[in-house]
Coordinates of C-alpha atoms in Angstrom, one line a residue:
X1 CA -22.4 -33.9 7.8
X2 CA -23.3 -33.1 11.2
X3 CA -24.8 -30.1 12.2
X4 CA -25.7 -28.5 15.1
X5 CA -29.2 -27.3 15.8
X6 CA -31.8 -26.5 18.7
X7 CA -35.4 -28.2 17.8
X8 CA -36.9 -25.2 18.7
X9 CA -34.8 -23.4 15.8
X10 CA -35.7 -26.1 13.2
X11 CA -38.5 -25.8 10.5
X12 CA -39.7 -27.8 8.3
X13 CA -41.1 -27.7 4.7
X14 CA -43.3 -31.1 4.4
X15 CA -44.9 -32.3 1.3
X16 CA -46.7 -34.7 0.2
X17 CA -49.3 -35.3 -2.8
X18 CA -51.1 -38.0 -3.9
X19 CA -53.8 -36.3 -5.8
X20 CA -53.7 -34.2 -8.5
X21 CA -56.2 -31.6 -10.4
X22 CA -55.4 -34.1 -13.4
X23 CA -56.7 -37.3 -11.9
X24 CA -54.8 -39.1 -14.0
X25 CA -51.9 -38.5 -12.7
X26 CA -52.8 -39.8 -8.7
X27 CA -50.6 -42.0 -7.4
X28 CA -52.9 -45.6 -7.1
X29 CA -53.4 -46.5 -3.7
X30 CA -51.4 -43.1 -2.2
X31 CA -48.2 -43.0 -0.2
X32 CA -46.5 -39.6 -0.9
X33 CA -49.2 -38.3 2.3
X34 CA -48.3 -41.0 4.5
X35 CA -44.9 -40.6 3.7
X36 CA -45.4 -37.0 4.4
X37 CA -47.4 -37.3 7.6
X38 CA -44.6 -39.6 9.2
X39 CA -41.7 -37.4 8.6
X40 CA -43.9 -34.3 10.0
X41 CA -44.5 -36.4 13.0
X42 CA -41.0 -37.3 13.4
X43 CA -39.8 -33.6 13.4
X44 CA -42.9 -33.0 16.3
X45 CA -41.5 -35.7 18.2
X46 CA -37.6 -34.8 18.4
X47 CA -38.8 -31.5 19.6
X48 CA -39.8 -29.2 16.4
X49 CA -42.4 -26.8 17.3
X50 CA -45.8 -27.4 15.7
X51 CA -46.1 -24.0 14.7
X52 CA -42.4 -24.4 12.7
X53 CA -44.1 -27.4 10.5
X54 CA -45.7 -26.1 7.7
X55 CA -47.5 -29.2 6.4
X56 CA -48.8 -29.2 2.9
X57 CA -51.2 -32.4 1.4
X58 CA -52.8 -33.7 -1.4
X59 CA -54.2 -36.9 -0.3
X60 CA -56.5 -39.6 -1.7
X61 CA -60.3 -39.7 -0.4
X62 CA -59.2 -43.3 1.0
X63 CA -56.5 -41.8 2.6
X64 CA -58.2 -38.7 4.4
X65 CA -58.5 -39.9 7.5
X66 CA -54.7 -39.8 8.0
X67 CA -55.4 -35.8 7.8
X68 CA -57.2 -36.3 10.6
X69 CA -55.3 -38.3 12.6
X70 CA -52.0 -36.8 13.0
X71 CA -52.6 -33.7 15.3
X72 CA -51.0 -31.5 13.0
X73 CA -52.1 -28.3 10.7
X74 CA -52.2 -29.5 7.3
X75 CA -52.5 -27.3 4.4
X76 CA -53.1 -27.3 0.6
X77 CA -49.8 -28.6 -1.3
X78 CA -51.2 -25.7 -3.9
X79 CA -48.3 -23.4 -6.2
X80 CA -49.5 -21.1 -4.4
X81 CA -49.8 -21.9 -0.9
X82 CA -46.3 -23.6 -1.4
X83 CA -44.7 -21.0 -2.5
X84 CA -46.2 -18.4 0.1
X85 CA -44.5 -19.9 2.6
X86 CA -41.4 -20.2 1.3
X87 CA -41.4 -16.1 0.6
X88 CA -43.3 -14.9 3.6
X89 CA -43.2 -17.1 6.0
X90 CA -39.9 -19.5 6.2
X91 CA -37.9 -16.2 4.2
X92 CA -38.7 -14.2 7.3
X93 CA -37.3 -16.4 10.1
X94 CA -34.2 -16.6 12.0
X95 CA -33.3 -20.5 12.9
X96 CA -30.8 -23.3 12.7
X97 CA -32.2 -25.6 10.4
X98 CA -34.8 -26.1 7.6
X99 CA -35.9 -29.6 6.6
X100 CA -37.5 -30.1 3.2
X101 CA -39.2 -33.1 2.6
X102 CA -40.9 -33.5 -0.6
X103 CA -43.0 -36.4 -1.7
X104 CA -45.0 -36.7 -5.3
X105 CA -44.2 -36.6 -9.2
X106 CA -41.1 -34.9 -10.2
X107 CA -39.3 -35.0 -13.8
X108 CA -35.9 -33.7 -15.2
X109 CA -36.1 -31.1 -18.4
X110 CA -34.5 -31.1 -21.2
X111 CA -32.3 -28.3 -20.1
X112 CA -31.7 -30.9 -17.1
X113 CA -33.8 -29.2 -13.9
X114 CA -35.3 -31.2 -12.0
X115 CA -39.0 -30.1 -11.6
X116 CA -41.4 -31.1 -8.9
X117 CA -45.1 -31.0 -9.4
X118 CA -48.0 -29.1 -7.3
X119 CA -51.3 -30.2 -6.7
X120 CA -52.7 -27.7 -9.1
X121 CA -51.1 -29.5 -11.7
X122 CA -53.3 -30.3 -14.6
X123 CA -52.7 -31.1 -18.3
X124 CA -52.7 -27.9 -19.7
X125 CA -50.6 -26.0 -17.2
X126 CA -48.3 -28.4 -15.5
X127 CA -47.4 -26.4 -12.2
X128 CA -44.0 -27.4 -11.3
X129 CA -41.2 -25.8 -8.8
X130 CA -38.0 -25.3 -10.2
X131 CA -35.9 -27.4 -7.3
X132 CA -32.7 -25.8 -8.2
X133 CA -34.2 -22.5 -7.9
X134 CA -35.6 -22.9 -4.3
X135 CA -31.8 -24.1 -3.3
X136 CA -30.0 -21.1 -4.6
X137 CA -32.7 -18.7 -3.0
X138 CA -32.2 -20.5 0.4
X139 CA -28.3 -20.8 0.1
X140 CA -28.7 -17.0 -0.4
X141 CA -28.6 -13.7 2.0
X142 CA -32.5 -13.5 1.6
X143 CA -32.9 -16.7 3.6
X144 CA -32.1 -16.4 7.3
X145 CA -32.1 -20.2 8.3
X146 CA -28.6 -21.3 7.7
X147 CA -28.7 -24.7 7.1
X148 CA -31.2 -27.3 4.7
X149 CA -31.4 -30.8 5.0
X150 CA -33.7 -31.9 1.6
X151 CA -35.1 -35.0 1.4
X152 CA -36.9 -35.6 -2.2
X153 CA -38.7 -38.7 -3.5
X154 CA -39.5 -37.9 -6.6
X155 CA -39.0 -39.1 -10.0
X156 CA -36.1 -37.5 -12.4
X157 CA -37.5 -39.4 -15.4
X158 CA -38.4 -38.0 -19.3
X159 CA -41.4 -40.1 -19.1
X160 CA -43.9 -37.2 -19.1
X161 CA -42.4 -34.8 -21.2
X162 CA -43.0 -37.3 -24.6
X163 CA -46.3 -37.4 -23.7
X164 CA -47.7 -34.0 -24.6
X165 CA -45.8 -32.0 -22.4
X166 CA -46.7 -27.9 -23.2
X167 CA -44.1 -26.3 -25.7
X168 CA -42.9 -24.2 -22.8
X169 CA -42.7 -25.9 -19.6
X170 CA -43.1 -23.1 -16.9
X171 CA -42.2 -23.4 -13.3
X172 CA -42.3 -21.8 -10.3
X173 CA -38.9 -19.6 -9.5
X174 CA -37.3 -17.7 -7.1
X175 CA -35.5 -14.6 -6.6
X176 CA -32.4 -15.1 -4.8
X177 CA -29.9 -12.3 -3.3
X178 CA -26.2 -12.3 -3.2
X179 CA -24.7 -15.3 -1.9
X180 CA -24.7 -16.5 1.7
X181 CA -21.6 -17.9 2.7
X182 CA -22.2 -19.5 5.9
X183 CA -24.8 -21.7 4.5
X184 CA -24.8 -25.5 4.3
X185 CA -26.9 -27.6 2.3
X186 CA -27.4 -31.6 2.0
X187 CA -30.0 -32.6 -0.6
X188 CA -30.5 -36.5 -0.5
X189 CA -32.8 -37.6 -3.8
X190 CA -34.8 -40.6 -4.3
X191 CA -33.7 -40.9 -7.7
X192 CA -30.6 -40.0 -10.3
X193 CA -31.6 -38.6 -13.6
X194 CA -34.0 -41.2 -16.0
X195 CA -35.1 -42.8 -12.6
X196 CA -38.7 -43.8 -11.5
X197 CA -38.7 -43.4 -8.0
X198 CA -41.0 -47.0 -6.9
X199 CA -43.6 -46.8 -4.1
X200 CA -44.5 -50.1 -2.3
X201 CA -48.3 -50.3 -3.3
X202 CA -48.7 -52.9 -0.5
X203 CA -47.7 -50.8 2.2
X204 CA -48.6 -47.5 0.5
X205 CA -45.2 -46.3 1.1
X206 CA -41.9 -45.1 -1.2
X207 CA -39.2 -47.3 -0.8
X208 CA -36.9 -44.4 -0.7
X209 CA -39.1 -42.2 2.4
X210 CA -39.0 -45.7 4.3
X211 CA -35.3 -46.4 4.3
X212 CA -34.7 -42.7 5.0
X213 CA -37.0 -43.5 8.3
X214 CA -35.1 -46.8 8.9
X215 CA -32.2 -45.0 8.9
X216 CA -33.5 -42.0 10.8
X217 CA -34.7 -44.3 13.6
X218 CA -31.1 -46.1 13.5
X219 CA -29.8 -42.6 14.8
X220 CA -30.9 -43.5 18.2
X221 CA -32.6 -40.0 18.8
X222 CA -29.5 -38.1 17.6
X223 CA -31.0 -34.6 16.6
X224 CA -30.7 -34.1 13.8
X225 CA -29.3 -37.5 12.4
X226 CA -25.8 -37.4 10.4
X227 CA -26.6 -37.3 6.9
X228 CA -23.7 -39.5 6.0
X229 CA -25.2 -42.0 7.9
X230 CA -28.4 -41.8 6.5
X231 CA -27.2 -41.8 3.1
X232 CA -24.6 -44.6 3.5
X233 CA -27.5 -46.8 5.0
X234 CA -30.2 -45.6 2.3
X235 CA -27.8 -46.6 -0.4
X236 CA -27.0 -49.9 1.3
X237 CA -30.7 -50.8 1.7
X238 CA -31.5 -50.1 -2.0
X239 CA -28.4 -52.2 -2.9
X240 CA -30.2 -55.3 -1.3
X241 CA -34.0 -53.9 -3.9
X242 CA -33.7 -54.5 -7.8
X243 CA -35.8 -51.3 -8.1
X244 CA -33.6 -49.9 -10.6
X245 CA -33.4 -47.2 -8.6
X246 CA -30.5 -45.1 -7.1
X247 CA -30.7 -42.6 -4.6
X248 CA -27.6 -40.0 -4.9
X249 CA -26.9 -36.6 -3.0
X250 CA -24.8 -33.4 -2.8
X251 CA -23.5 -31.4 -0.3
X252 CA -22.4 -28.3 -0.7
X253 CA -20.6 -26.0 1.6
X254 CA -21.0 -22.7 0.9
X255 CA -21.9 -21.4 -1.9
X256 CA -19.0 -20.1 -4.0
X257 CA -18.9 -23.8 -5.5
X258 CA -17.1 -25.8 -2.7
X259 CA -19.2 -29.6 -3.8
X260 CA -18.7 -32.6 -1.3
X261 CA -15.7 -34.3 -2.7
X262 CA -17.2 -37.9 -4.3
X263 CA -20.4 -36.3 -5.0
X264 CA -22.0 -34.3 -7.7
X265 CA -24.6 -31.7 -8.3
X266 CA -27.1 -33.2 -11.1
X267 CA -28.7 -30.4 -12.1
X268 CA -26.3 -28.8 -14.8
X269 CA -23.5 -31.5 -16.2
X270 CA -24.3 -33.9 -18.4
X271 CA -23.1 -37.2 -18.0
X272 CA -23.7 -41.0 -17.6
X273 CA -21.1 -41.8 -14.7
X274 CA -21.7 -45.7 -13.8
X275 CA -22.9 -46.3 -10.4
X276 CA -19.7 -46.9 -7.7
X277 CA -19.7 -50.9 -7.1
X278 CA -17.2 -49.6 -3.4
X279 CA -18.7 -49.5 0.0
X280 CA -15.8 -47.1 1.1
X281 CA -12.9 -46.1 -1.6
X282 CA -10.1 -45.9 0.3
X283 CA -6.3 -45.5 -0.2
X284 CA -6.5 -43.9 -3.9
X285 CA -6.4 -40.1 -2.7
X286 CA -2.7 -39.5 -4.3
X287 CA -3.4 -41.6 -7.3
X288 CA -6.6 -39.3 -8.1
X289 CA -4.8 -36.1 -7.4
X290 CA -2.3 -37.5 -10.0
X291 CA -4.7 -38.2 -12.9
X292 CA -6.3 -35.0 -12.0
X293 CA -2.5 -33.6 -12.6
X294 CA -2.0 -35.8 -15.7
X295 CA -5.1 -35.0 -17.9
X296 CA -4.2 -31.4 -16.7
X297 CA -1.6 -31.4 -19.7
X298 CA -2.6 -34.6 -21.7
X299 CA -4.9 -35.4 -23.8
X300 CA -5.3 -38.9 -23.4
X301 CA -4.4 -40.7 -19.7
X302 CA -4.1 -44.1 -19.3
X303 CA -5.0 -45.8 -16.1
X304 CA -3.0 -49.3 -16.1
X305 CA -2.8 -52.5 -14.5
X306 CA 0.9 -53.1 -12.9
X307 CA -0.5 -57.0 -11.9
X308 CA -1.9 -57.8 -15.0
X309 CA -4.3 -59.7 -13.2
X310 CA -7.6 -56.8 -13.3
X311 CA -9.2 -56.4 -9.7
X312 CA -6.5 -53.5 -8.7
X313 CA -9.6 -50.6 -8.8
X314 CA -8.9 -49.1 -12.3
X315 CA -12.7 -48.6 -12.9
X316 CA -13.4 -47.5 -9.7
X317 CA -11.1 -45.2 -9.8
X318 CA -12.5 -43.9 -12.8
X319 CA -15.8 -43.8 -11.4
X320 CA -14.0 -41.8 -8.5
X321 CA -12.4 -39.1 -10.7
X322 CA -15.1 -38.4 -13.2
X323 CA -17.3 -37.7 -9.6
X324 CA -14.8 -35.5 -7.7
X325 CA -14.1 -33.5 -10.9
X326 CA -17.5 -33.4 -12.6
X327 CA -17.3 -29.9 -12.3
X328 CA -14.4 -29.4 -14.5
X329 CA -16.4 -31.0 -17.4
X330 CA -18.9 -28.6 -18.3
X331 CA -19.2 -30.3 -21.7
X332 CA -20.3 -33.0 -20.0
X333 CA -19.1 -36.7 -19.5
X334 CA -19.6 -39.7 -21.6
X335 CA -18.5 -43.5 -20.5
X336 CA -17.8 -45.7 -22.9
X337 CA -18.3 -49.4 -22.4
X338 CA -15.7 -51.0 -25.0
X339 CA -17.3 -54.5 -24.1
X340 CA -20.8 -53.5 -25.0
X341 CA -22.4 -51.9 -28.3
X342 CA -20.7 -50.0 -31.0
X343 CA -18.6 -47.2 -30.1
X344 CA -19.7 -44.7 -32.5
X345 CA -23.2 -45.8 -31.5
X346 CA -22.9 -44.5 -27.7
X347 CA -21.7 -41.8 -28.5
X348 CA -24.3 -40.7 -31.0
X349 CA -26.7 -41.7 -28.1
X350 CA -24.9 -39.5 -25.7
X351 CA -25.4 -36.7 -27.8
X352 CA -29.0 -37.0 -28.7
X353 CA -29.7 -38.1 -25.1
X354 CA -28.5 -35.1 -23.7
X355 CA -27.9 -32.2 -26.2
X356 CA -30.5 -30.2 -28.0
X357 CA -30.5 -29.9 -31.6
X358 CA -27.9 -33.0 -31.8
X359 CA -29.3 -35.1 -34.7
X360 CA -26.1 -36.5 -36.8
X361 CA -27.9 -37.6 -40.3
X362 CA -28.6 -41.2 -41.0
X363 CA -26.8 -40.3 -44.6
X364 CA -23.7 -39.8 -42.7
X365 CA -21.3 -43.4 -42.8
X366 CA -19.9 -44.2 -39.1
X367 CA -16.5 -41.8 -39.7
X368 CA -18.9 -39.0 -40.6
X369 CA -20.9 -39.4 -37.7
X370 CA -18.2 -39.6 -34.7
X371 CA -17.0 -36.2 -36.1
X372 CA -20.4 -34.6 -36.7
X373 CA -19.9 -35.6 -32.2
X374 CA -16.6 -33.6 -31.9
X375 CA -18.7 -30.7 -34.1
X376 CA -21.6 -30.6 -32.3
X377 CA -20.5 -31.7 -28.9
X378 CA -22.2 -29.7 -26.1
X379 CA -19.6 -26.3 -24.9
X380 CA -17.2 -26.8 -22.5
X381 CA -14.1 -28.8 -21.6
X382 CA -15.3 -32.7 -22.1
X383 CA -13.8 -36.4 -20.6
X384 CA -14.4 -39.1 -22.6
X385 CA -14.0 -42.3 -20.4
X386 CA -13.2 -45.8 -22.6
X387 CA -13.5 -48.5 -19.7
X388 CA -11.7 -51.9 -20.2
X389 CA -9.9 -51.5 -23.2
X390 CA -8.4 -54.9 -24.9
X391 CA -7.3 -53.9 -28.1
X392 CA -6.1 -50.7 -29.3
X393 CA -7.4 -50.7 -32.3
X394 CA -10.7 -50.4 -31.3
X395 CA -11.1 -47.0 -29.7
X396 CA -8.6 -45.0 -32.5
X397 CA -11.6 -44.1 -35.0
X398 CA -13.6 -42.9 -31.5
X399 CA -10.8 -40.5 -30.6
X400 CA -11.3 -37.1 -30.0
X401 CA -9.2 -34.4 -32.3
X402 CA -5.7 -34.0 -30.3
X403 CA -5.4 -30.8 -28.6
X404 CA -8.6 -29.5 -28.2
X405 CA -11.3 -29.6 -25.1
X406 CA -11.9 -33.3 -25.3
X407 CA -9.8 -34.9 -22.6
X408 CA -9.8 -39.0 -22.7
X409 CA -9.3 -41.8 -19.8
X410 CA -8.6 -45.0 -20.3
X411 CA -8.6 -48.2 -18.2
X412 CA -7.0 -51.2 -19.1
X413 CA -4.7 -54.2 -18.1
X414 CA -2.2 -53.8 -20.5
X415 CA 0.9 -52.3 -18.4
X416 CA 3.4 -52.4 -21.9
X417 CA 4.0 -51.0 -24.6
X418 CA 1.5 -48.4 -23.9
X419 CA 1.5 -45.2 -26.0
X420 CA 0.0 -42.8 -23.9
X421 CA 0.8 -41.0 -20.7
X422 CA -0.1 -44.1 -17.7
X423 CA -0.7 -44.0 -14.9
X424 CA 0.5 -47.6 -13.5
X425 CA -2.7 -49.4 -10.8
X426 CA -1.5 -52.0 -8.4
X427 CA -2.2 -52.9 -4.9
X428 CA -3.1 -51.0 -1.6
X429 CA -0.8 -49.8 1.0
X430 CA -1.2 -52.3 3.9
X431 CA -3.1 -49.9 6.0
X432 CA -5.3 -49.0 3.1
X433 CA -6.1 -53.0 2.5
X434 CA -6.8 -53.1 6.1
X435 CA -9.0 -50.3 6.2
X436 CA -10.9 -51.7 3.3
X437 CA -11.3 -55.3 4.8
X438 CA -12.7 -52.9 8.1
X439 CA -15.3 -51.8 6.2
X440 CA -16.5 -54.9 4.6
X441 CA -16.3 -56.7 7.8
X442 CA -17.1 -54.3 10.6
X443 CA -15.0 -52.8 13.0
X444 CA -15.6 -55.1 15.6
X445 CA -14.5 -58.2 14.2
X446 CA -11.5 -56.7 12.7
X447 CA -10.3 -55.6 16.0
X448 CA -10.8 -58.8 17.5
X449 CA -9.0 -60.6 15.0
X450 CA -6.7 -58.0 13.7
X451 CA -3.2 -59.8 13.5
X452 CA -5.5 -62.1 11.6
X453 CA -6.7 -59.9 9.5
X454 CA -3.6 -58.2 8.7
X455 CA -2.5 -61.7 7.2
X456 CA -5.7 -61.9 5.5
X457 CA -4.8 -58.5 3.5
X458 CA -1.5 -60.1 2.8
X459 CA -2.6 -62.9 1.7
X460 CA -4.3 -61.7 -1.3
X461 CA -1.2 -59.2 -1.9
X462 CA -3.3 -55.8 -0.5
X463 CA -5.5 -56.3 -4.0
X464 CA -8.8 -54.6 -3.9
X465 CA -10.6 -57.3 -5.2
X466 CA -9.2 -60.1 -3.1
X467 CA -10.4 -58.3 -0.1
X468 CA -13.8 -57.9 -1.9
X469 CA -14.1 -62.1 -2.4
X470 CA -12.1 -62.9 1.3
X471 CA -15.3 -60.4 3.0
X472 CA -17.5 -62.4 1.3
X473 CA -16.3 -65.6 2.4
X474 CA -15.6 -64.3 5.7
X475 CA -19.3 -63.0 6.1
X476 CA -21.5 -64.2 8.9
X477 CA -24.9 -65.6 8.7
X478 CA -27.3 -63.3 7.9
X479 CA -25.1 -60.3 7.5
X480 CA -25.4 -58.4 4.5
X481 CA -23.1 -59.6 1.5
X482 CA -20.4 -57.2 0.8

């Protein structure tokens, strides 16, 4: 996503806090004000006028004198001083751009909102902003800057909410107007739902805020940076960190619904999509709009294996489809890992996980249970995703009733005597495979060597994962591994 705008049109939102009102919840040793203070500085440097940076921080008393230091206004990262300047002072001006970068304890409800945390925050009223809130009030006609670039790193975890959390946890809203439909928004998270985002205690830093500032100084001085960029580089650098963490994004468009294709807004759909293991997914666009087609009037779609070998992309392309058409899921939906524990026994965790009120009884046998699911199922149209299935046998008790708003995918090698409607995986096109092998080995050495590297994709018969194990042995000292 790149977008055009004049630093002198450009505002920014900056938070960052460290410290809050219930001292038990500071952050030991800081890092959400530094964080803050960098980003504020890096917007003052490309241009942004001081006066457009609204800076807000709760910082440590070891960490004060960065306040002092940076040459900027800083403010109280209060509810209300927040929210002031979101409804009189950003709401009332006329620009290109708004960045929001947010930097402290966040958490994902019940109801599935994510919810970011003031400085005010104590234990008996937990000040929070409803995130979600703030986007659909600046996607609206009330907000005269077009375009948002969000930055949060924050946690999405459930951690604090079984700990004593108040019956009714409040939070800060906004009223939005009608729709704006010129507006663009990118909102790049630190964290997908049930994830801590880490800080680095030696360096007082969040991982997440310093690969978003490796990959913002990568840009070369580009104002502003593409946020495809940044997000392809932020992902790759976690991929290298076992922080069990996972940065995700959304884009949207405008706002009568139009999502970034790949990409899902977490707020509202439940689900437990697996992480994409592909750098690029390339060369599966028709195959996608087919399955979208097929489970369009089936109820079950099989996603085969015409090798019979495995490494064609059936998972992945799973992975791929359950993304791009989150949306038509409302009911959420559920992978199923045929390889790991019981069956029954994810789904029954899906459900309690992510449903209120879902709490199958322990008198119930294991038939009873998986239709107390179907029963009490969250509304909407549901996909049920069984990943790697060997034996038939194994998913029929876990299948849903035919013909109502359960739709099913299956992967699986088996490419005979298949039952259900297929949908038959085998290899690339050749200039699919040789895009692929481009992006796992850089564009420069492919064009050096392409004739070379066109035998390379046929060599392993334009299979996904051949390309996958010839980047790897193909890859240069010190280079990243594919």
């Amino acid at each position: 996503m790149q977008l055009m705008a004049k630093p002198e049109r450009t505002f920014g939102l900056i938070v960052g806090i460290e410290k809050y009102h219930e001292t038990a919840w500071n952050v030991p040793g800081g890092g959400p004000a530094d964080d803050a203070l960098k980003f504020a500085r890096w917007l003052h440097r490309h241009g942004v006028p001081r006066e457009n940076i609204r800076l807000c921080l709760s910082a440590l008393a070891e960490n004060q004198q960065l306040i002092g230091e940076c040459g900027l206004n800083v403010e109280l990262a209060t509810e209300q001083n927040i929210c002031d300047i979101v409804t009189n002072f950003l709401s009332s001006k006329s620009g290109d751009l708004l960045y929001i970068f947010w930097a402290g304890h966040g958490l994902i409800t019940s109801e599935r909102e994510r919810r970011l945390f003031f400085a005010d925050a104590n234990n008996h009223n937990w000040q929070n902003l409803d995130l979600n809130s703030l986007l659909v009030l600046l996607g609206s006609n009330k907000f005269h800057i077009r375009n948002h670039i969000c930055i949060i790193d924050a946690c999405a975890n459930y951690v604090l909410e079984s700990k004593g959390r108040p019956t009714n946890l409040g939070s800060k809203t906004f009223l939005s107007g009608q729709p704006h439909k010129d507006s663009q928004q990118f909102v790049l998270l630190a964290t997908r739902e049930g994830e801590q985002a880490k800080v680095n205690s030696e360096t007082k830093t969040g991982y997440f805020s310093q690969a978003v500032r490796e990959a913002f100084a990568a840009a070369n001085g580009t104002f502003p940076p593409d946020m495809r960029e940044v997000t392809e580089a932020v992902k790759q650098r976690f991929s290298s960190l076992d922080k069990k963490q996972l940065p995700t994004y959304f884009y949207s468009r405008n706002w009568d619904g139009d999502i970034e294709k790949s990409n899902f807004n977490p707020f509202e759909i439940p689900h437990n999509i697996p992480q994409s293991q592909a750098r690029k997914f390339v060369g599966r666009d028709e195959e996608i709009e087919q399955l979208r087609q097929l489970l369009q009037t089936n109820d079950v779609v099989v996603i085969s294996d015409v090798t019979g070998q495995g490494g064609v992309g059936k998972t992945e392309l799973a992975i791929q489809y359950s993304e791009q058409y989150l949306a038509d899921y409302s009911g959420g939906c559920c992978w199923l890992n045929t390889q790991s524990v019981d069956l029954g026994t994810q789904l029954i965790n899906f459900g309690m996980v992510h449903f209120s009120n879902f709490n199958p009884s322990d008198q119930l046998d294991a038939t009873g249970k998986v239709l107390y699911c179907w029963k009490n199922w969250q509304a909407g149209n549901v996909l049920l995703i069984f990943d790697d299935v060997k034996d038939w046998k194994q998913i029929q008790p876990y299948l849903p009733p035919k013909g109502s708003r359960f739709k099913v995918l299956i992967t699986t090698r088996q490419n005979t005597a298949l039952i259900y409607t297929s949908l038959p995986l085998g290899k690339l096109s050749p200039d699919a495979a040789l895009e692929l092998l481009t992006t796992l080995l850089g564009k420069d050495r492919v064009e050096k060597e392409l004739e070379f590297a066109k035998g390379l994709c046929q060599f392993v018969n334009y299979v996904p994962v051949g390309l996958y194990l010839i980047a790897g042995l193909r890859q240069e000292p010190g280079s990243e591994s594919c």
